[in-house]
PDB file of C-alpha atoms in Angstrom:
ATOM      1  CA  MET A   1      -6.741 -52.252 -32.665  1.00  0.00           C
ATOM      2  CA  SER A   2      -7.687 -54.644 -29.868  1.00  0.00           C
ATOM      3  CA  PHE A   3      -6.173 -57.861 -28.550  1.00  0.00           C
ATOM      4  CA  GLY A   4      -6.934 -60.965 -30.628  1.00  0.00           C
ATOM      5  CA  ARG A   5      -9.239 -59.212 -33.067  1.00  0.00           C
ATOM      6  CA  PRO A   6      -8.783 -60.313 -36.713  1.00  0.00           C
ATOM      7  CA  TYR A   7      -8.832 -58.071 -39.778  1.00  0.00           C
ATOM      8  CA  ILE A   8      -8.720 -58.807 -43.497  1.00  0.00           C
ATOM      9  CA  MET A   9      -6.269 -56.469 -45.202  1.00  0.00           C
ATOM     10  CA  GLY A  10      -7.768 -54.559 -48.094  1.00  0.00           C
ATOM     11  CA  THR A  11      -4.498 -52.973 -49.155  1.00  0.00           C
ATOM     12  CA  THR A  12      -0.745 -53.517 -49.208  1.00  0.00           C
ATOM     13  CA  GLY A  13       1.729 -51.966 -46.819  1.00  0.00           C
ATOM     14  CA  CYS A  14       3.894 -52.481 -43.769  1.00  0.00           C
ATOM     15  CA  ILE A  15       2.880 -53.341 -40.216  1.00  0.00           C
ATOM     16  CA  HIS A  16       4.318 -52.415 -36.840  1.00  0.00           C
ATOM     17  CA  ASP A  17       5.125 -54.795 -33.998  1.00  0.00           C
ATOM     18  CA  GLY A  18       1.590 -54.715 -32.605  1.00  0.00           C
ATOM     19  CA  TRP A  19       0.322 -56.891 -35.450  1.00  0.00           C
ATOM     20  CA  LEU A  20       0.715 -60.478 -36.628  1.00  0.00           C
ATOM     21  CA  VAL A  21       0.187 -61.417 -40.270  1.00  0.00           C
ATOM     22  CA  LEU A  22      -1.331 -64.720 -41.406  1.00  0.00           C
ATOM     23  CA  LYS A  23      -0.672 -65.533 -45.067  1.00  0.00           C
ATOM     24  CA  PRO A  24      -2.018 -68.437 -47.176  1.00  0.00           C
ATOM     25  CA  GLY A  25       0.004 -71.659 -46.836  1.00  0.00           C
ATOM     26  CA  LYS A  26      -0.105 -75.061 -48.505  1.00  0.00           C
ATOM     27  CA  ILE A  27      -3.629 -75.875 -47.262  1.00  0.00           C
ATOM     28  CA  LYS A  28      -6.397 -74.032 -49.085  1.00  0.00           C
ATOM     29  CA  VAL A  29      -8.224 -71.792 -46.622  1.00  0.00           C
ATOM     30  CA  ASP A  30     -11.082 -69.394 -47.314  1.00  0.00           C
ATOM     31  CA  PRO A  31     -10.044 -65.998 -45.831  1.00  0.00           C
ATOM     32  CA  ASP A  32     -13.607 -65.139 -44.757  1.00  0.00           C
ATOM     33  CA  TYR A  33     -13.944 -68.479 -42.969  1.00  0.00           C
ATOM     34  CA  LEU A  34     -10.639 -67.885 -41.187  1.00  0.00           C
ATOM     35  CA  TYR A  35     -11.698 -64.337 -40.276  1.00  0.00           C
ATOM     36  CA  HIS A  36     -14.881 -65.541 -38.572  1.00  0.00           C
ATOM     37  CA  LEU A  37     -13.060 -68.440 -36.934  1.00  0.00           C
ATOM     38  CA  LEU A  38     -10.336 -66.236 -35.448  1.00  0.00           C
ATOM     39  CA  GLY A  39     -13.017 -63.884 -34.126  1.00  0.00           C
ATOM     40  CA  SER A  40     -14.950 -66.679 -32.420  1.00  0.00           C
ATOM     41  CA  ALA A  41     -15.136 -67.123 -28.648  1.00  0.00           C
ATOM     42  CA  PRO A  42     -13.316 -70.514 -28.510  1.00  0.00           C
ATOM     43  CA  VAL A  43     -10.293 -69.254 -30.463  1.00  0.00           C
ATOM     44  CA  PHE A  44     -10.205 -66.004 -28.497  1.00  0.00           C
ATOM     45  CA  ALA A  45     -10.260 -68.049 -25.280  1.00  0.00           C
ATOM     46  CA  GLN A  46      -7.208 -69.991 -26.476  1.00  0.00           C
ATOM     47  CA  PHE A  47      -5.411 -66.742 -27.296  1.00  0.00           C
ATOM     48  CA  ALA A  48      -6.291 -65.179 -23.935  1.00  0.00           C
ATOM     49  CA  LYS A  49      -5.185 -68.262 -22.005  1.00  0.00           C
ATOM     50  CA  ARG A  50      -1.765 -68.432 -23.629  1.00  0.00           C
ATOM     51  CA  ALA A  51      -1.058 -64.730 -24.152  1.00  0.00           C
ATOM     52  CA  THR A  52       1.870 -63.201 -22.312  1.00  0.00           C
ATOM     53  CA  GLY A  53       1.801 -60.062 -20.198  1.00  0.00           C
ATOM     54  CA  THR A  54      -0.134 -59.159 -17.055  1.00  0.00           C
ATOM     55  CA  THR A  55      -1.273 -55.602 -17.761  1.00  0.00           C
ATOM     56  CA  VAL A  56      -1.337 -55.757 -21.567  1.00  0.00           C
ATOM     57  CA  LYS A  57      -1.945 -59.124 -23.238  1.00  0.00           C
ATOM     58  CA  ASN A  58       0.410 -60.019 -26.088  1.00  0.00           C
ATOM     59  CA  LEU A  59       0.348 -62.715 -28.760  1.00  0.00           C
ATOM     60  CA  ASN A  60       3.335 -64.041 -30.667  1.00  0.00           C
ATOM     61  CA  THR A  61       3.775 -66.171 -33.776  1.00  0.00           C
ATOM     62  CA  GLN A  62       4.359 -69.344 -31.756  1.00  0.00           C
ATOM     63  CA  ILE A  63       1.104 -69.006 -29.789  1.00  0.00           C
ATOM     64  CA  VAL A  64      -0.921 -68.297 -32.919  1.00  0.00           C
ATOM     65  CA  SER A  65       0.705 -71.024 -35.027  1.00  0.00           C
ATOM     66  CA  GLU A  66       0.131 -73.636 -32.306  1.00  0.00           C
ATOM     67  CA  THR A  67      -3.558 -72.768 -31.883  1.00  0.00           C
ATOM     68  CA  GLU A  68      -5.760 -75.644 -33.033  1.00  0.00           C
ATOM     69  CA  ILE A  69      -8.683 -74.806 -35.314  1.00  0.00           C
ATOM     70  CA  PRO A  70     -11.397 -76.828 -37.093  1.00  0.00           C
ATOM     71  CA  LEU A  71     -10.736 -76.865 -40.847  1.00  0.00           C
ATOM     72  CA  PRO A  72     -13.335 -78.596 -43.035  1.00  0.00           C
ATOM     73  CA  ASP A  73     -12.906 -78.931 -46.797  1.00  0.00           C
ATOM     74  CA  PHE A  74     -12.789 -75.730 -48.832  1.00  0.00           C
ATOM     75  CA  SER A  75     -16.374 -75.842 -50.125  1.00  0.00           C
ATOM     76  CA  GLU A  76     -17.679 -76.258 -46.572  1.00  0.00           C
ATOM     77  CA  GLN A  77     -15.515 -73.336 -45.447  1.00  0.00           C
ATOM     78  CA  GLN A  78     -17.111 -71.202 -48.162  1.00  0.00           C
ATOM     79  CA  ARG A  79     -20.623 -72.292 -47.180  1.00  0.00           C
ATOM     80  CA  ILE A  80     -20.050 -71.448 -43.514  1.00  0.00           C
ATOM     81  CA  ALA A  81     -18.407 -68.129 -44.379  1.00  0.00           C
ATOM     82  CA  ALA A  82     -21.317 -67.142 -46.644  1.00  0.00           C
ATOM     83  CA  ILE A  83     -23.875 -67.763 -43.875  1.00  0.00           C
ATOM     84  CA  LEU A  84     -21.865 -65.848 -41.282  1.00  0.00           C
ATOM     85  CA  ASP A  85     -21.105 -63.039 -43.755  1.00  0.00           C
ATOM     86  CA  GLU A  86     -24.813 -62.495 -44.355  1.00  0.00           C
ATOM     87  CA  VAL A  87     -25.711 -62.106 -40.673  1.00  0.00           C
ATOM     88  CA  HIS A  88     -22.538 -60.103 -40.005  1.00  0.00           C
ATOM     89  CA  ALA A  89     -23.530 -57.692 -42.792  1.00  0.00           C
ATOM     90  CA  LEU A  90     -27.003 -57.268 -41.272  1.00  0.00           C
ATOM     91  CA  CYS A  91     -25.407 -56.414 -37.908  1.00  0.00           C
ATOM     92  CA  ARG A  92     -23.165 -53.850 -39.594  1.00  0.00           C
ATOM     93  CA  LEU A  93     -26.102 -52.222 -41.406  1.00  0.00           C
ATOM     94  CA  ARG A  94     -28.075 -52.009 -38.170  1.00  0.00           C
ATOM     95  CA  ARG A  95     -25.118 -50.351 -36.399  1.00  0.00           C
ATOM     96  CA  GLN A  96     -24.862 -47.829 -39.239  1.00  0.00           C
ATOM     97  CA  SER A  97     -28.575 -47.070 -38.907  1.00  0.00           C
ATOM     98  CA  LEU A  98     -28.140 -46.552 -35.163  1.00  0.00           C
ATOM     99  CA  SER A  99     -25.208 -44.222 -35.790  1.00  0.00           C
ATOM    100  CA  ARG A 100     -27.309 -42.113 -38.167  1.00  0.00           C
ATOM    101  CA  LEU A 101     -30.153 -42.094 -35.648  1.00  0.00           C
ATOM    102  CA  SER A 102     -27.765 -40.816 -32.962  1.00  0.00           C
ATOM    103  CA  ASP A 103     -27.061 -37.791 -35.181  1.00  0.00           C
ATOM    104  CA  LEU A 104     -30.785 -37.213 -35.745  1.00  0.00           C
ATOM    105  CA  GLY A 105     -31.346 -35.562 -32.360  1.00  0.00           C
ATOM    106  CA  GLN A 106     -28.942 -32.719 -33.073  1.00  0.00           C
ATOM    107  CA  ALA A 107     -30.391 -32.347 -36.580  1.00  0.00           C
ATOM    108  CA  ILE A 108     -33.911 -32.016 -35.125  1.00  0.00           C
ATOM    109  CA  PHE A 109     -32.696 -29.443 -32.588  1.00  0.00           C
ATOM    110  CA  PHE A 110     -30.988 -27.294 -35.226  1.00  0.00           C
ATOM    111  CA  GLU A 111     -33.945 -27.624 -37.604  1.00  0.00           C
ATOM    112  CA  MET A 112     -36.426 -26.401 -34.993  1.00  0.00           C
ATOM    113  CA  PHE A 113     -34.354 -23.810 -33.124  1.00  0.00           C
ATOM    114  CA  GLY A 114     -31.441 -22.989 -35.403  1.00  0.00           C
ATOM    115  CA  ASN A 115     -27.775 -22.823 -34.460  1.00  0.00           C
ATOM    116  CA  PRO A 116     -27.663 -21.300 -30.938  1.00  0.00           C
ATOM    117  CA  VAL A 117     -24.504 -19.377 -31.835  1.00  0.00           C
ATOM    118  CA  ILE A 118     -26.320 -17.520 -34.630  1.00  0.00           C
ATOM    119  CA  ASN A 119     -29.827 -17.675 -33.135  1.00  0.00           C
ATOM    120  CA  PRO A 120     -31.526 -17.110 -36.514  1.00  0.00           C
ATOM    121  CA  HIS A 121     -35.038 -17.143 -34.985  1.00  0.00           C
ATOM    122  CA  ASP A 122     -34.070 -14.490 -32.445  1.00  0.00           C
ATOM    123  CA  TRP A 123     -35.209 -16.532 -29.441  1.00  0.00           C
ATOM    124  CA  PRO A 124     -34.789 -14.789 -26.072  1.00  0.00           C
ATOM    125  CA  ARG A 125     -31.414 -15.394 -24.391  1.00  0.00           C
ATOM    126  CA  VAL A 126     -31.899 -15.555 -20.643  1.00  0.00           C
ATOM    127  CA  PRO A 127     -29.648 -16.312 -17.653  1.00  0.00           C
ATOM    128  CA  LEU A 128     -29.916 -19.915 -16.498  1.00  0.00           C
ATOM    129  CA  ALA A 129     -31.191 -18.600 -13.152  1.00  0.00           C
ATOM    130  CA  GLN A 130     -34.429 -17.546 -14.890  1.00  0.00           C
ATOM    131  CA  CYS A 131     -35.160 -21.185 -15.770  1.00  0.00           C
ATOM    132  CA  VAL A 132     -35.583 -22.249 -12.122  1.00  0.00           C
ATOM    133  CA  VAL A 133     -37.984 -21.328  -9.317  1.00  0.00           C
ATOM    134  CA  ASN A 134     -35.479 -20.932  -6.467  1.00  0.00           C
ATOM    135  CA  ALA A 135     -31.819 -19.962  -6.544  1.00  0.00           C
ATOM    136  CA  ASP A 136     -30.895 -23.208  -4.753  1.00  0.00           C
ATOM    137  CA  ASP A 137     -32.421 -25.252  -7.567  1.00  0.00           C
ATOM    138  CA  ILE A 138     -28.993 -24.855  -9.186  1.00  0.00           C
ATOM    139  CA  ARG A 139     -26.638 -26.430  -6.683  1.00  0.00           C
ATOM    140  CA  CYS A 140     -23.405 -28.409  -6.513  1.00  0.00           C
ATOM    141  CA  GLY A 141     -22.979 -31.648  -4.586  1.00  0.00           C
ATOM    142  CA  PRO A 142     -21.968 -31.920  -0.920  1.00  0.00           C
ATOM    143  CA  PHE A 143     -18.533 -30.928   0.321  1.00  0.00           C
ATOM    144  CA  GLY A 144     -16.133 -33.790   1.000  1.00  0.00           C
ATOM    145  CA  THR A 145     -16.524 -33.517   4.763  1.00  0.00           C
ATOM    146  CA  GLN A 146     -20.308 -33.881   4.464  1.00  0.00           C
ATOM    147  CA  LEU A 147     -20.058 -37.293   2.830  1.00  0.00           C
ATOM    148  CA  LEU A 148     -17.267 -39.635   3.865  1.00  0.00           C
ATOM    149  CA  LYS A 149     -16.405 -42.867   2.092  1.00  0.00           C
ATOM    150  CA  GLU A 150     -16.909 -44.900   5.261  1.00  0.00           C
ATOM    151  CA  GLU A 151     -20.554 -43.777   5.227  1.00  0.00           C
ATOM    152  CA  PHE A 152     -21.221 -45.596   1.942  1.00  0.00           C
ATOM    153  CA  THR A 153     -23.461 -48.655   2.190  1.00  0.00           C
ATOM    154  CA  GLU A 154     -24.179 -51.653  -0.043  1.00  0.00           C
ATOM    155  CA  ALA A 155     -27.850 -50.712  -0.427  1.00  0.00           C
ATOM    156  CA  GLY A 156     -30.126 -47.786   0.305  1.00  0.00           C
ATOM    157  CA  VAL A 157     -30.370 -44.411  -1.419  1.00  0.00           C
ATOM    158  CA  PRO A 158     -28.273 -44.389  -4.627  1.00  0.00           C
ATOM    159  CA  LEU A 159     -25.261 -42.095  -4.833  1.00  0.00           C
ATOM    160  CA  TRP A 160     -24.484 -40.874  -8.350  1.00  0.00           C
ATOM    161  CA  GLY A 161     -21.194 -39.659  -9.826  1.00  0.00           C
ATOM    162  CA  ILE A 162     -19.446 -38.424 -12.963  1.00  0.00           C
ATOM    163  CA  LYS A 163     -19.205 -41.906 -14.486  1.00  0.00           C
ATOM    164  CA  GLN A 164     -22.972 -42.386 -14.538  1.00  0.00           C
ATOM    165  CA  VAL A 165     -23.692 -38.885 -15.869  1.00  0.00           C
ATOM    166  CA  ASN A 166     -21.194 -39.342 -18.707  1.00  0.00           C
ATOM    167  CA  LYS A 167     -23.101 -42.481 -19.733  1.00  0.00           C
ATOM    168  CA  GLY A 168     -26.520 -40.841 -19.449  1.00  0.00           C
ATOM    169  CA  PHE A 169     -27.327 -42.968 -16.368  1.00  0.00           C
ATOM    170  CA  ALA A 170     -27.124 -46.077 -18.561  1.00  0.00           C
ATOM    171  CA  ILE A 171     -24.718 -47.713 -16.099  1.00  0.00           C
ATOM    172  CA  PRO A 172     -25.659 -48.455 -12.478  1.00  0.00           C
ATOM    173  CA  THR A 173     -24.099 -47.061  -9.354  1.00  0.00           C
ATOM    174  CA  HIS A 174     -22.632 -49.373  -6.729  1.00  0.00           C
ATOM    175  CA  GLU A 175     -22.510 -46.678  -4.062  1.00  0.00           C
ATOM    176  CA  PHE A 176     -25.345 -45.992  -1.644  1.00  0.00           C
ATOM    177  CA  VAL A 177     -26.039 -44.203   1.629  1.00  0.00           C
ATOM    178  CA  SER A 178     -28.528 -45.021   4.359  1.00  0.00           C
ATOM    179  CA  GLU A 179     -31.949 -43.368   4.500  1.00  0.00           C
ATOM    180  CA  ALA A 180     -30.830 -41.510   7.626  1.00  0.00           C
ATOM    181  CA  LYS A 181     -27.710 -40.151   5.909  1.00  0.00           C
ATOM    182  CA  ALA A 182     -29.719 -39.216   2.826  1.00  0.00           C
ATOM    183  CA  LYS A 183     -31.991 -37.050   4.995  1.00  0.00           C
ATOM    184  CA  THR A 184     -28.980 -35.043   6.171  1.00  0.00           C
ATOM    185  CA  LEU A 185     -28.030 -34.571   2.506  1.00  0.00           C
ATOM    186  CA  SER A 186     -31.532 -33.681   1.284  1.00  0.00           C
ATOM    187  CA  ASN A 187     -30.259 -30.392  -0.166  1.00  0.00           C
ATOM    188  CA  TYR A 188     -28.209 -32.475  -2.607  1.00  0.00           C
ATOM    189  CA  ASP A 189     -30.910 -34.857  -3.750  1.00  0.00           C
ATOM    190  CA  ILE A 190     -31.718 -35.534  -7.398  1.00  0.00           C
ATOM    191  CA  VAL A 191     -35.148 -36.579  -8.608  1.00  0.00           C
ATOM    192  CA  PRO A 192     -36.526 -37.585 -12.012  1.00  0.00           C
ATOM    193  CA  GLY A 193     -36.424 -34.654 -14.426  1.00  0.00           C
ATOM    194  CA  ASP A 194     -33.423 -32.947 -12.803  1.00  0.00           C
ATOM    195  CA  ILE A 195     -30.515 -32.123 -15.100  1.00  0.00           C
ATOM    196  CA  VAL A 196     -27.286 -33.423 -13.563  1.00  0.00           C
ATOM    197  CA  MET A 197     -24.021 -31.873 -14.794  1.00  0.00           C
ATOM    198  CA  THR A 198     -20.369 -32.689 -14.191  1.00  0.00           C
ATOM    199  CA  ARG A 199     -18.474 -29.783 -12.629  1.00  0.00           C
ATOM    200  CA  LYS A 200     -15.018 -31.393 -12.616  1.00  0.00           C
ATOM    201  CA  GLY A 201     -13.181 -33.758 -14.934  1.00  0.00           C
ATOM    202  CA  THR A 202     -15.448 -33.901 -17.993  1.00  0.00           C
ATOM    203  CA  ILE A 203     -16.725 -30.410 -17.232  1.00  0.00           C
ATOM    204  CA  GLY A 204     -20.187 -29.539 -18.523  1.00  0.00           C
ATOM    205  CA  ASN A 205     -21.388 -33.021 -19.484  1.00  0.00           C
ATOM    206  CA  CYS A 206     -24.994 -33.467 -18.458  1.00  0.00           C
ATOM    207  CA  ALA A 207     -27.913 -35.894 -18.457  1.00  0.00           C
ATOM    208  CA  VAL A 208     -31.543 -35.822 -17.371  1.00  0.00           C
ATOM    209  CA  TYR A 209     -32.182 -38.033 -14.340  1.00  0.00           C
ATOM    210  CA  PRO A 210     -34.503 -40.776 -15.685  1.00  0.00           C
ATOM    211  CA  HIS A 211     -38.207 -40.740 -14.892  1.00  0.00           C
ATOM    212  CA  ASP A 212     -38.224 -44.343 -13.621  1.00  0.00           C
ATOM    213  CA  PHE A 213     -35.334 -43.904 -11.138  1.00  0.00           C
ATOM    214  CA  LEU A 214     -35.717 -43.556  -7.383  1.00  0.00           C
ATOM    215  CA  PRO A 215     -34.528 -40.262  -5.844  1.00  0.00           C
ATOM    216  CA  GLY A 216     -30.788 -40.237  -5.224  1.00  0.00           C
ATOM    217  CA  ILE A 217     -27.914 -38.121  -3.914  1.00  0.00           C
ATOM    218  CA  MET A 218     -25.232 -36.515  -6.109  1.00  0.00           C
ATOM    219  CA  HIS A 219     -21.496 -36.634  -5.507  1.00  0.00           C
ATOM    220  CA  SER A 220     -19.563 -33.440  -4.795  1.00  0.00           C
ATOM    221  CA  ASP A 221     -18.272 -33.234  -8.369  1.00  0.00           C
ATOM    222  CA  LEU A 222     -21.776 -32.864  -9.831  1.00  0.00           C
ATOM    223  CA  LEU A 223     -24.293 -30.044 -10.217  1.00  0.00           C
ATOM    224  CA  ARG A 224     -28.077 -30.217 -10.153  1.00  0.00           C
ATOM    225  CA  LEU A 225     -30.399 -28.070 -12.255  1.00  0.00           C
ATOM    226  CA  ARG A 226     -34.037 -28.369 -11.162  1.00  0.00           C
ATOM    227  CA  LEU A 227     -36.029 -26.415 -13.727  1.00  0.00           C
ATOM    228  CA  ASP A 228     -39.297 -24.538 -13.584  1.00  0.00           C
ATOM    229  CA  ARG A 229     -41.277 -26.823 -15.907  1.00  0.00           C
ATOM    230  CA  LYS A 230     -43.610 -23.942 -16.825  1.00  0.00           C
ATOM    231  CA  VAL A 231     -40.638 -22.160 -18.374  1.00  0.00           C
ATOM    232  CA  CYS A 232     -38.176 -24.776 -19.589  1.00  0.00           C
ATOM    233  CA  ASP A 233     -38.220 -28.500 -20.356  1.00  0.00           C
ATOM    234  CA  PRO A 234     -35.235 -30.507 -19.024  1.00  0.00           C
ATOM    235  CA  VAL A 235     -34.832 -32.570 -22.210  1.00  0.00           C
ATOM    236  CA  PHE A 236     -34.756 -29.417 -24.331  1.00  0.00           C
ATOM    237  CA  LEU A 237     -32.268 -27.641 -22.060  1.00  0.00           C
ATOM    238  CA  SER A 238     -30.053 -30.699 -21.586  1.00  0.00           C
ATOM    239  CA  ASP A 239     -29.755 -31.101 -25.356  1.00  0.00           C
ATOM    240  CA  GLN A 240     -29.040 -27.401 -25.759  1.00  0.00           C
ATOM    241  CA  LEU A 241     -26.263 -27.719 -23.183  1.00  0.00           C
ATOM    242  CA  HIS A 242     -24.885 -30.656 -25.189  1.00  0.00           C
ATOM    243  CA  TRP A 243     -25.023 -29.137 -28.655  1.00  0.00           C
ATOM    244  CA  SER A 244     -24.612 -25.387 -28.278  1.00  0.00           C
ATOM    245  CA  ALA A 245     -21.095 -24.194 -29.062  1.00  0.00           C
ATOM    246  CA  ASP A 246     -22.083 -20.871 -27.500  1.00  0.00           C
ATOM    247  CA  ILE A 247     -22.866 -22.519 -24.146  1.00  0.00           C
ATOM    248  CA  GLU A 248     -19.707 -24.618 -24.411  1.00  0.00           C
ATOM    249  CA  ARG A 249     -17.711 -21.392 -24.761  1.00  0.00           C
ATOM    250  CA  GLN A 250     -19.506 -19.793 -21.793  1.00  0.00           C
ATOM    251  CA  ILE A 251     -18.850 -22.832 -19.581  1.00  0.00           C
ATOM    252  CA  GLU A 252     -15.208 -22.823 -20.613  1.00  0.00           C
ATOM    253  CA  LEU A 253     -14.917 -19.190 -19.546  1.00  0.00           C
ATOM    254  CA  ILE A 254     -16.388 -19.810 -16.083  1.00  0.00           C
ATOM    255  CA  SER A 255     -14.544 -23.060 -15.337  1.00  0.00           C
ATOM    256  CA  GLY A 256     -10.937 -21.882 -15.419  1.00  0.00           C
ATOM    257  CA  GLY A 257      -8.681 -22.762 -12.525  1.00  0.00           C
ATOM    258  CA  ALA A 258      -4.978 -22.510 -11.854  1.00  0.00           C
ATOM    259  CA  ILE A 259      -4.777 -25.940 -10.220  1.00  0.00           C
ATOM    260  CA  MET A 260      -7.991 -27.774 -11.079  1.00  0.00           C
ATOM    261  CA  LYS A 261     -10.731 -26.600 -13.386  1.00  0.00           C
ATOM    262  CA  GLY A 262     -14.268 -26.640 -12.077  1.00  0.00           C
ATOM    263  CA  ILE A 263     -17.582 -24.861 -12.589  1.00  0.00           C
ATOM    264  CA  ASN A 264     -18.426 -22.012 -10.247  1.00  0.00           C
ATOM    265  CA  VAL A 265     -22.140 -22.326  -9.393  1.00  0.00           C
ATOM    266  CA  GLY A 266     -22.699 -18.589  -9.045  1.00  0.00           C
ATOM    267  CA  LYS A 267     -21.268 -17.961 -12.491  1.00  0.00           C
ATOM    268  CA  LEU A 268     -23.138 -20.929 -13.972  1.00  0.00           C
ATOM    269  CA  LYS A 269     -26.432 -19.287 -12.987  1.00  0.00           C
ATOM    270  CA  GLN A 270     -25.538 -16.362 -15.247  1.00  0.00           C
ATOM    271  CA  ILE A 271     -24.746 -18.233 -18.449  1.00  0.00           C
ATOM    272  CA  ARG A 272     -27.290 -17.412 -21.135  1.00  0.00           C
ATOM    273  CA  VAL A 273     -29.439 -20.011 -22.850  1.00  0.00           C
ATOM    274  CA  LEU A 274     -32.024 -19.848 -25.621  1.00  0.00           C
ATOM    275  CA  LEU A 275     -35.589 -19.964 -24.324  1.00  0.00           C
ATOM    276  CA  PRO A 276     -38.167 -20.526 -27.077  1.00  0.00           C
ATOM    277  CA  PRO A 277     -41.880 -20.885 -26.186  1.00  0.00           C
ATOM    278  CA  MET A 278     -42.918 -23.995 -24.249  1.00  0.00           C
ATOM    279  CA  GLU A 279     -45.086 -25.055 -27.180  1.00  0.00           C
ATOM    280  CA  MET A 280     -41.945 -25.365 -29.332  1.00  0.00           C
ATOM    281  CA  GLN A 281     -40.053 -27.155 -26.572  1.00  0.00           C
ATOM    282  CA  ASP A 282     -42.908 -29.651 -26.143  1.00  0.00           C
ATOM    283  CA  LYS A 283     -42.949 -30.403 -29.882  1.00  0.00           C
ATOM    284  CA  TYR A 284     -39.200 -30.980 -29.778  1.00  0.00           C
ATOM    285  CA  VAL A 285     -39.477 -33.379 -26.830  1.00  0.00           C
ATOM    286  CA  GLU A 286     -42.240 -35.286 -28.623  1.00  0.00           C
ATOM    287  CA  ARG A 287     -40.034 -35.755 -31.698  1.00  0.00           C
ATOM    288  CA  MET A 288     -37.094 -36.814 -29.546  1.00  0.00           C
ATOM    289  CA  ARG A 289     -39.209 -39.406 -27.746  1.00  0.00           C
ATOM    290  CA  ALA A 290     -40.243 -40.853 -31.105  1.00  0.00           C
ATOM    291  CA  ALA A 291     -36.565 -41.040 -32.111  1.00  0.00           C
ATOM    292  CA  GLN A 292     -35.695 -42.750 -28.816  1.00  0.00           C
ATOM    293  CA  THR A 293     -38.480 -45.290 -29.338  1.00  0.00           C
ATOM    294  CA  GLU A 294     -37.084 -46.099 -32.772  1.00  0.00           C
ATOM    295  CA  LYS A 295     -33.565 -46.328 -31.334  1.00  0.00           C
ATOM    296  CA  HIS A 296     -34.773 -48.778 -28.685  1.00  0.00           C
ATOM    297  CA  ARG A 297     -36.438 -50.891 -31.374  1.00  0.00           C
ATOM    298  CA  MET A 298     -33.231 -50.908 -33.434  1.00  0.00           C
ATOM    299  CA  LEU A 299     -31.122 -51.851 -30.414  1.00  0.00           C
ATOM    300  CA  GLN A 300     -33.399 -54.798 -29.701  1.00  0.00           C
ATOM    301  CA  HIS A 301     -33.130 -55.914 -33.323  1.00  0.00           C
ATOM    302  CA  LEU A 302     -29.339 -55.547 -33.236  1.00  0.00           C
ATOM    303  CA  GLY A 303     -29.206 -57.596 -30.033  1.00  0.00           C
ATOM    304  CA  ALA A 304     -31.241 -60.351 -31.678  1.00  0.00           C
ATOM    305  CA  LEU A 305     -28.959 -60.333 -34.736  1.00  0.00           C
ATOM    306  CA  GLU A 306     -25.823 -60.467 -32.586  1.00  0.00           C
ATOM    307  CA  SER A 307     -27.247 -63.387 -30.606  1.00  0.00           C
ATOM    308  CA  LEU A 308     -28.088 -65.174 -33.855  1.00  0.00           C
ATOM    309  CA  PHE A 309     -24.577 -64.546 -35.181  1.00  0.00           C
ATOM    310  CA  ALA A 310     -22.978 -65.886 -31.986  1.00  0.00           C
ATOM    311  CA  SER A 311     -25.190 -68.985 -32.113  1.00  0.00           C
ATOM    312  CA  LEU A 312     -24.414 -69.640 -35.788  1.00  0.00           C
ATOM    313  CA  GLN A 313     -20.715 -69.080 -35.162  1.00  0.00           C
ATOM    314  CA  HIS A 314     -20.741 -71.518 -32.235  1.00  0.00           C
ATOM    315  CA  ARG A 315     -22.563 -74.189 -34.234  1.00  0.00           C
ATOM    316  CA  ALA A 316     -20.488 -73.650 -37.381  1.00  0.00           C
ATOM    317  CA  PHE A 317     -17.153 -74.363 -35.743  1.00  0.00           C
ATOM    318  CA  ARG A 318     -18.534 -77.430 -33.986  1.00  0.00           C
ATOM    319  CA  GLY A 319     -19.636 -78.908 -37.312  1.00  0.00           C
ATOM    320  CA  GLU A 320     -23.334 -78.465 -36.469  1.00  0.00           C
ATOM    321  CA  LEU A 321     -24.340 -75.866 -39.047  1.00  0.00           C
TER     322      LEU A 321
END
């Protein structure tokens, strides 16, 4: 449940004090029209402006009942609702398709390589250290004393943290260091193709540093895995780290701590991963790229549909539809 968001009840029952119920009155109102109207930006703005509470916004019956809304005759309400319902349904179908596509990656992985716990194809299990050229290619970020907050700048070399890794680098960083400072932290740099993993907080989450990003520096609560590309592909390994219950169990075993859990780099180098032939890994990456291309196309289509819906909604409640 979220503030100001309308729902149409599909069943009977009781509500708790976090809800308000609107029931039909003397004036004939189409419920679908009212649903779209209450979810529109102008009505939400009225709710937000008058809502009580500083930390958590709250509505009450007086605020809602005093909110002014456009109410054309019933047939016009039905016409508007039908148009908005159609586009709204298209948006919902596109979101469902995207959700299924998000599950496709794991399905492709398991189809090609099997469940890593069972390892039905009997792929070699090797220590993570065998997937890199040098021991220092698996490294944690700088110690706190090596990078102080007062050394952050508004521009320069990007500094990446847990938040960005958890979102697959889909959100930007607002922390930077100077070129000079970055040189002193060159052992902690990350470049396109590196796997970056969280070692505290959301332990074990990882993402491949994007190919079109400039080199950056990692925070102390991250780890970098710079692979030997002749042995292991970063997309393949990153997905294995995501989806293997066996690796999840191994990471859990090495990240225990009495006060604060965190991954020990030395022990991380010894966790065992599946290592199929590079030819198989390359085929997997090719299929994943095709899936990502389709996902990007779907996201663009969804964005266009959502923009169309917002435009129609805006025009409808101004009497311009």
